[in-house]
Every structure is written in C-alpha cells, then in structure tokens.
PDB file of C-alpha atoms in Angstrom:
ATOM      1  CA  UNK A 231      66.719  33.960 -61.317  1.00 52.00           C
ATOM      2  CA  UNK A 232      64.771  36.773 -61.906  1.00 66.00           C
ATOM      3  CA  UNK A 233      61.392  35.474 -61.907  1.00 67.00           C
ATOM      4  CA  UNK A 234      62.259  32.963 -58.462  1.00 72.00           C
ATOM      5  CA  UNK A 235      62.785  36.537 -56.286  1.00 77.00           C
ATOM      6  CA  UNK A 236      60.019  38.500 -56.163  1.00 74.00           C
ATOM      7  CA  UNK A 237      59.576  42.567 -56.339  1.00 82.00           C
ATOM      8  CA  UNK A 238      59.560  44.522 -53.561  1.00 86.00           C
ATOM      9  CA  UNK A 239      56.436  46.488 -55.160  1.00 86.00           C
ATOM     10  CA  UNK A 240      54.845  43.096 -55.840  1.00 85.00           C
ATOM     11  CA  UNK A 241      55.435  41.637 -51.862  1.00 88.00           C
ATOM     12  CA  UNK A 242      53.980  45.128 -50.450  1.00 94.00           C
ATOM     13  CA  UNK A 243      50.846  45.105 -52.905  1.00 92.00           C
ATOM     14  CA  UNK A 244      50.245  41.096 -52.074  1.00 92.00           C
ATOM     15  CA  UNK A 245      50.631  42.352 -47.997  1.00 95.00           C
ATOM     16  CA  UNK A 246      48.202  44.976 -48.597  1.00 97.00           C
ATOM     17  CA  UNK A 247      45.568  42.722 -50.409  1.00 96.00           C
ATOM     18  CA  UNK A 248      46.285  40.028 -47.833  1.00 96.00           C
ATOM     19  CA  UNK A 249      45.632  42.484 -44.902  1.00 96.00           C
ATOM     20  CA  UNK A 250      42.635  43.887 -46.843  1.00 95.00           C
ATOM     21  CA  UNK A 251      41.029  40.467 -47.272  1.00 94.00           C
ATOM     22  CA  UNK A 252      41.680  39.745 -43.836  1.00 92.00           C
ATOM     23  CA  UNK A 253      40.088  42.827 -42.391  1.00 92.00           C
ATOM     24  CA  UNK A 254      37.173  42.454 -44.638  1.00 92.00           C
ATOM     25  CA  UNK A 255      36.910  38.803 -44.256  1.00 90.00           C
ATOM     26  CA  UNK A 256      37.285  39.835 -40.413  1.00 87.00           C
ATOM     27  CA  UNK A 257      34.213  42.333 -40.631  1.00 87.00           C
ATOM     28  CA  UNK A 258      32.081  40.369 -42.886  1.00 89.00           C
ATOM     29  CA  UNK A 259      32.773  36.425 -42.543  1.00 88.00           C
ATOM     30  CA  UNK A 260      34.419  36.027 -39.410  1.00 86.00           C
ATOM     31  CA  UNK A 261      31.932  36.201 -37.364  1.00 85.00           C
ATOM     32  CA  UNK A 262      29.409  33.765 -39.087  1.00 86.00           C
ATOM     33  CA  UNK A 263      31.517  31.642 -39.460  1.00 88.00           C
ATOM     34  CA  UNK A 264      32.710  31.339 -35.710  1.00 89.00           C
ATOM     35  CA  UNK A 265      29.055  31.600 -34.962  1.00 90.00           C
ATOM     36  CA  UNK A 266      28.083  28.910 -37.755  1.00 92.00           C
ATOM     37  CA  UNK A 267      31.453  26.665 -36.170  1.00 93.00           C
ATOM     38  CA  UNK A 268      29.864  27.443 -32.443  1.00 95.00           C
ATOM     39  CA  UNK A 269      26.198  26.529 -33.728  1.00 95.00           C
ATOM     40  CA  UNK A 270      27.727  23.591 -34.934  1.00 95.00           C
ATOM     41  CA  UNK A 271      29.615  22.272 -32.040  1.00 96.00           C
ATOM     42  CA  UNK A 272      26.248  23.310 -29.855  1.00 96.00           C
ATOM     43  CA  UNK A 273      24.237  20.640 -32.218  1.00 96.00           C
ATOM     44  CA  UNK A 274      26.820  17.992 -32.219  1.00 96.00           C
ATOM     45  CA  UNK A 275      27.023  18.381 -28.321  1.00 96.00           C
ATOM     46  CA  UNK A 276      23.796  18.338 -27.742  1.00 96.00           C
ATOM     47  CA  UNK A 277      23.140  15.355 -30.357  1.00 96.00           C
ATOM     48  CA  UNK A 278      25.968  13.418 -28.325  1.00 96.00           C
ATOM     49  CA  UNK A 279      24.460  14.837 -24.968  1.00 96.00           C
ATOM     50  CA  UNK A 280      20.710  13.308 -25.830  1.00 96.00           C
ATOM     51  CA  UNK A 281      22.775   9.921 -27.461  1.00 96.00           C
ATOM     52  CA  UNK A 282      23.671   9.296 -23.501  1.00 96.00           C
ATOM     53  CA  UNK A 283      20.584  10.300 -22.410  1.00 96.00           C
ATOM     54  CA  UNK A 284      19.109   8.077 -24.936  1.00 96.00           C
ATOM     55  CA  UNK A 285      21.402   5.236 -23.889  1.00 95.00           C
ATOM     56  CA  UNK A 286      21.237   5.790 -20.058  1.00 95.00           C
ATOM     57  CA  UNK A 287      17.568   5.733 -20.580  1.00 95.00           C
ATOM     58  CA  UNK A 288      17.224   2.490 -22.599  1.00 96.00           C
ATOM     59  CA  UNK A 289      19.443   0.693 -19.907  1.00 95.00           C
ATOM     60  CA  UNK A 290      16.801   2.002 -17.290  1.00 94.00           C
ATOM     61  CA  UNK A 291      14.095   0.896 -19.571  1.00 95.00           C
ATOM     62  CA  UNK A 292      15.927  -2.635 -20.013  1.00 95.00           C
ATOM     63  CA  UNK A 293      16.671  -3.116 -16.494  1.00 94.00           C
ATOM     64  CA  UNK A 294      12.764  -2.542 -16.281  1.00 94.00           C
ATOM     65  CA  UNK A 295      11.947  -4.731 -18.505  1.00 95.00           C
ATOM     66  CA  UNK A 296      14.116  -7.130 -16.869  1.00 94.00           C
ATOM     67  CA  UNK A 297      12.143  -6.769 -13.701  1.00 95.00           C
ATOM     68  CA  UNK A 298       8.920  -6.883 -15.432  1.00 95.00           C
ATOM     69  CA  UNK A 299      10.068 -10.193 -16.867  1.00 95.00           C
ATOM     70  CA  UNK A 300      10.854 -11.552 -13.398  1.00 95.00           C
ATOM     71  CA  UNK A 301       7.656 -10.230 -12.382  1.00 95.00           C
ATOM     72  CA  UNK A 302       5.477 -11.738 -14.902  1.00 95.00           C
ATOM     73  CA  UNK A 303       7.456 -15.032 -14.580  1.00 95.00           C
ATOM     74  CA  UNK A 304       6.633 -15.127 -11.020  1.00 96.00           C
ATOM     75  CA  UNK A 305       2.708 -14.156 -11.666  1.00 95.00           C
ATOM     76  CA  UNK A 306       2.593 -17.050 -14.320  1.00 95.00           C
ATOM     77  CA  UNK A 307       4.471 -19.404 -11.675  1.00 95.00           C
ATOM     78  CA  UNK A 308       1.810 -17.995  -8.962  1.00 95.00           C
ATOM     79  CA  UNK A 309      -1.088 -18.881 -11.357  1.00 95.00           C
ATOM     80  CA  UNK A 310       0.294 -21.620 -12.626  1.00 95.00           C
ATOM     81  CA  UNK A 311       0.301 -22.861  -9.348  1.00 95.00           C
ATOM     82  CA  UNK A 312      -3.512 -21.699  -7.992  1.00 94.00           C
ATOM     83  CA  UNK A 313      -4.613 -23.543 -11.356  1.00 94.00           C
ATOM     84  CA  UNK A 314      -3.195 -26.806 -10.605  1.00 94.00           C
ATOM     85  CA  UNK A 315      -4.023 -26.606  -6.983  1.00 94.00           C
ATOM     86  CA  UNK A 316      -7.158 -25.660  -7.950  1.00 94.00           C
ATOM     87  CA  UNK A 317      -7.301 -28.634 -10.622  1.00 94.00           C
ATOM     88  CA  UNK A 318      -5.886 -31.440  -7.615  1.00 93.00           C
ATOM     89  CA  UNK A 319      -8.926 -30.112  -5.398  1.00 95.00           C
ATOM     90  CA  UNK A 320     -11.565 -30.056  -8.035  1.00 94.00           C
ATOM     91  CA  UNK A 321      -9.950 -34.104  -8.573  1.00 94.00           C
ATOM     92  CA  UNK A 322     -10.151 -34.778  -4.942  1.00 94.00           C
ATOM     93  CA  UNK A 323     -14.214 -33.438  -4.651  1.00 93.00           C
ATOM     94  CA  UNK A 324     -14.913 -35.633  -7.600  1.00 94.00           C
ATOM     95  CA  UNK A 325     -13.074 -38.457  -6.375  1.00 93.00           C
ATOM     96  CA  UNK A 326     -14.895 -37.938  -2.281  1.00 93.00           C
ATOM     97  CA  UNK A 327     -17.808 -37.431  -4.379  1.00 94.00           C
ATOM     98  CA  UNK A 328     -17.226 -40.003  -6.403  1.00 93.00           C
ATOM     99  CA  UNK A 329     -16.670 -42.371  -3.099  1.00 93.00           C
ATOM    100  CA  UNK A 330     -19.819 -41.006  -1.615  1.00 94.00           C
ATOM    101  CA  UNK A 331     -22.316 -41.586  -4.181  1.00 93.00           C
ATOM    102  CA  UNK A 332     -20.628 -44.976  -4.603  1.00 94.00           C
ATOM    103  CA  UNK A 333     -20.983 -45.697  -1.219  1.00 94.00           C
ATOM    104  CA  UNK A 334     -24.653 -44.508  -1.037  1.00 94.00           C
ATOM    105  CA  UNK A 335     -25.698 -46.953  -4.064  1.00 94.00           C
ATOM    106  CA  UNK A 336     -24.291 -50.050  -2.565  1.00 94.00           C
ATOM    107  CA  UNK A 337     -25.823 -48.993   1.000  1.00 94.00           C
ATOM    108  CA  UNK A 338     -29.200 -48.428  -1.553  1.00 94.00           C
ATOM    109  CA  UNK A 339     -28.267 -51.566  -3.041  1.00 94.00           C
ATOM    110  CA  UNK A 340     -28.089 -53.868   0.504  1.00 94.00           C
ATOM    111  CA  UNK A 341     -30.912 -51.962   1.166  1.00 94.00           C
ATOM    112  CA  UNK A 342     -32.677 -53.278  -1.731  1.00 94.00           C
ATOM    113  CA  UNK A 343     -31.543 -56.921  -1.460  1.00 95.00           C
ATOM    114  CA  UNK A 344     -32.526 -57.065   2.476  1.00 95.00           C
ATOM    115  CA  UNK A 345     -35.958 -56.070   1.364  1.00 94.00           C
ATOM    116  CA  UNK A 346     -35.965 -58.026  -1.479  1.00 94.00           C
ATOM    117  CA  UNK A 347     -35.145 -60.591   1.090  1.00 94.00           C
ATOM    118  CA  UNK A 348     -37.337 -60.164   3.626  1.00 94.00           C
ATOM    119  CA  UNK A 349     -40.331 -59.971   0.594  1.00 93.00           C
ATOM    120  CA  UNK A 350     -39.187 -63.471  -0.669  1.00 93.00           C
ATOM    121  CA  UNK A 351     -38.859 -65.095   3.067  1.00 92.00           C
ATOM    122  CA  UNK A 352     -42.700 -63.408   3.476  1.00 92.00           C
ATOM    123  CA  UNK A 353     -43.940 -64.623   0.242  1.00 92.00           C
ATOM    124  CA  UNK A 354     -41.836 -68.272   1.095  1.00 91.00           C
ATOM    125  CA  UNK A 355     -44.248 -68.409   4.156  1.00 88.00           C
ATOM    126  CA  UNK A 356     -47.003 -67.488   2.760  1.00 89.00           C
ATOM    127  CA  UNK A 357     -46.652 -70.434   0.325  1.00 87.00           C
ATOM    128  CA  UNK A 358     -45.753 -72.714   3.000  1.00 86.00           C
ATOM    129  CA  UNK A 359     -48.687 -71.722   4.845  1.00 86.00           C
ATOM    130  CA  UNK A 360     -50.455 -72.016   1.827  1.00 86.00           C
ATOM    131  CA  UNK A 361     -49.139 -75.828   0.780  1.00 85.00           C
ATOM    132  CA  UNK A 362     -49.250 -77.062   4.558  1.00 83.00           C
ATOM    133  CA  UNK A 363     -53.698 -75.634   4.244  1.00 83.00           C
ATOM    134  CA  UNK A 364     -53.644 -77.576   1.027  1.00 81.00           C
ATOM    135  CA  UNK A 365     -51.473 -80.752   2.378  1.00 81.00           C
ATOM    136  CA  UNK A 366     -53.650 -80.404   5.656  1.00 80.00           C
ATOM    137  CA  UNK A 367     -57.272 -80.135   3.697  1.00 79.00           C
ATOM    138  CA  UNK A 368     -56.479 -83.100   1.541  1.00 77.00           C
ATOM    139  CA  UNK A 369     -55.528 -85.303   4.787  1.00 76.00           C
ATOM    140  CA  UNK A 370     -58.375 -83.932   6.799  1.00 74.00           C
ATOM    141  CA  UNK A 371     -60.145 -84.678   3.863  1.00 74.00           C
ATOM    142  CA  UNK A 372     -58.868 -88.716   3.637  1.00 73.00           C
ATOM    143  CA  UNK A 373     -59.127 -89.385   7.015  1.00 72.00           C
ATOM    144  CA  UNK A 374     -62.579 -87.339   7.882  1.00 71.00           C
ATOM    145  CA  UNK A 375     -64.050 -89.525   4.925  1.00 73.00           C
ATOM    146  CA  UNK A 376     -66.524 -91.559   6.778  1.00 78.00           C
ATOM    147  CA  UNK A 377     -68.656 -90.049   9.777  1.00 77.00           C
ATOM    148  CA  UNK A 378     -67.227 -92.350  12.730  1.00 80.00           C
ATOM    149  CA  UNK A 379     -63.773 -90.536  12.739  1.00 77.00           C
ATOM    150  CA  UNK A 380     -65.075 -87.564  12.324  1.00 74.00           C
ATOM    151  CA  UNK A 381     -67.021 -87.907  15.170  1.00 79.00           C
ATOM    152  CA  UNK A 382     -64.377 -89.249  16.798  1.00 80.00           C
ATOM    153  CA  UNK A 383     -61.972 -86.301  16.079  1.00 74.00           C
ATOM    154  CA  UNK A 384     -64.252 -83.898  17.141  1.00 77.00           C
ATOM    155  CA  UNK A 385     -65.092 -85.370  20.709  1.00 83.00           C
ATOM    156  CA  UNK A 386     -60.970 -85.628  20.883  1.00 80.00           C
ATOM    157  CA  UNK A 387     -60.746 -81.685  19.667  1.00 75.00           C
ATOM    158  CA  UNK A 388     -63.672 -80.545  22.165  1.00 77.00           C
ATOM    159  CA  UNK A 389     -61.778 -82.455  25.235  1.00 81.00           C
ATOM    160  CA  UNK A 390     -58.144 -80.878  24.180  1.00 77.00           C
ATOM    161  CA  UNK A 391     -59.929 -77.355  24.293  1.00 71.00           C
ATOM    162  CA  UNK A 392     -61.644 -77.809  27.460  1.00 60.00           C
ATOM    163  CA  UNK A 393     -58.057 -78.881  29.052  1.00 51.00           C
ATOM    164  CA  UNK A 394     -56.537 -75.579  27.549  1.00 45.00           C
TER     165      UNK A 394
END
C-alpha cells in the first residue's frame, strides 16, 4: 500500500509546483486568454448581433419588395387598361370612319347615277327630238310632194299665225 499513499514531501513539492504554475500561468497566460475568451465572445456577439440585423433587414427589404410587386401589378393593370381603351377607341374611329367614308361613296355614288340619269333622259330627248325632225321631214316631205298642197299648207300656216 505503499505506493497508493503518497509522501508528505511529494504532496508539498506537487502544491508548490501547482501554486507556481498557477501564479505564473496567472501573470503570463491569464490574461490573454480572458482577453482572447472576451475578444471572442465580442465577435460571436457581434456576428449574431449583424445576423438580426441582417434578417430584420431582409424582412424590410421583402416586405418592400412585396409592395413593389403590388405596385407594379397595379401599373401593368393601369396600362393594361389605357392600352385596350386606347385599342377600343382607335376601333371605334376606324369603324365612324369607316361609316363615314362609306356613307360619302354611296351619297357620291346616287350622286353619280342621278347625273348619269339626268345625262341619259337629256340625250333620250335629244334623240326624240332628233327622230320626231327626221319622222317629221320625211312626212313633210310625202305630203309637200306636189306644189298644190304645198301651197295649200302654207296659206293654212300664214292664216294660223296671223290668228296667234
């Protein structure tokens, strides 16, 4: 059982190296390392400290984008909607114009046929005029063959004019 108790020579030297580590470790690599431990809480709190910032400010940034989205949806809906009213008008000028010039060609074209009309009843008397002269000559003509009825119708023209 001697070597399971130890000296009492052997416990004061190990208490006199343990309390000379200590003080030296105390002097010399205490204090680093406290400051090295402190250092390294700072970093790690800071690290989670700019993690929330981080995440506070990508939730700001999504809620933004979120509105920007609504925005843009409502711009598209806006133009969206100033294009196709602008479409139905530029359909509903073409279609008045449409109408209009439609109208104008059959008022161009009545126009055309009543003069077209009113050239062929002109020309129609003009050859009736022109068949009754030759109907008229060529009757004149038979019956003013010999001299006694043309005598004759002369005497009974001169007496008609002088009752006019």
């Amino acid at each position: 059982m001697d070597l399971l108790t130890p000296d009492l020579g052997l416990l004061f030297w190990q208490v006199v190296v343990f309390l000379g580590l200590f003080l030296i470790l105390r002097a010399f690599a205490w204090k680093p390392i406290t400051e090295s431990l402190s250092e390294r809480e700072n970093n790690i709190q800071s690290a989670l400290d700019l993690a929330e910032k981080t995440r506070l400010d990508m939730t700001a940034l999504k809620a933004d984008n979120e509105k920007l989205l609504v925005q843009a949806r409502i711009e598209r809906e806006a133009i969206l909607r100033g294009a196709k009213e602008a479409a139905d008008k530029m359909v509903a000028d073409s279609r008045d114009k449409a109408a209009a010039e439609g109208q104008r060609i059959l008022e161009q074209a009545r126009e055309s046929m009543q003069n077209e009309r009113q050239a062929l009843v002109a020309q129609m008397k003009k050859e009736v005029v022109i068949l009754s002269l030759d109907i008229a000559e060529k009757v004149l003509r038979k019956e003013l063959s010999d001299k006694s009825t043309q005598e004759k119708l002369v005497t009974d023209l001169v007496s008609n004019s002088r009752l006019n």
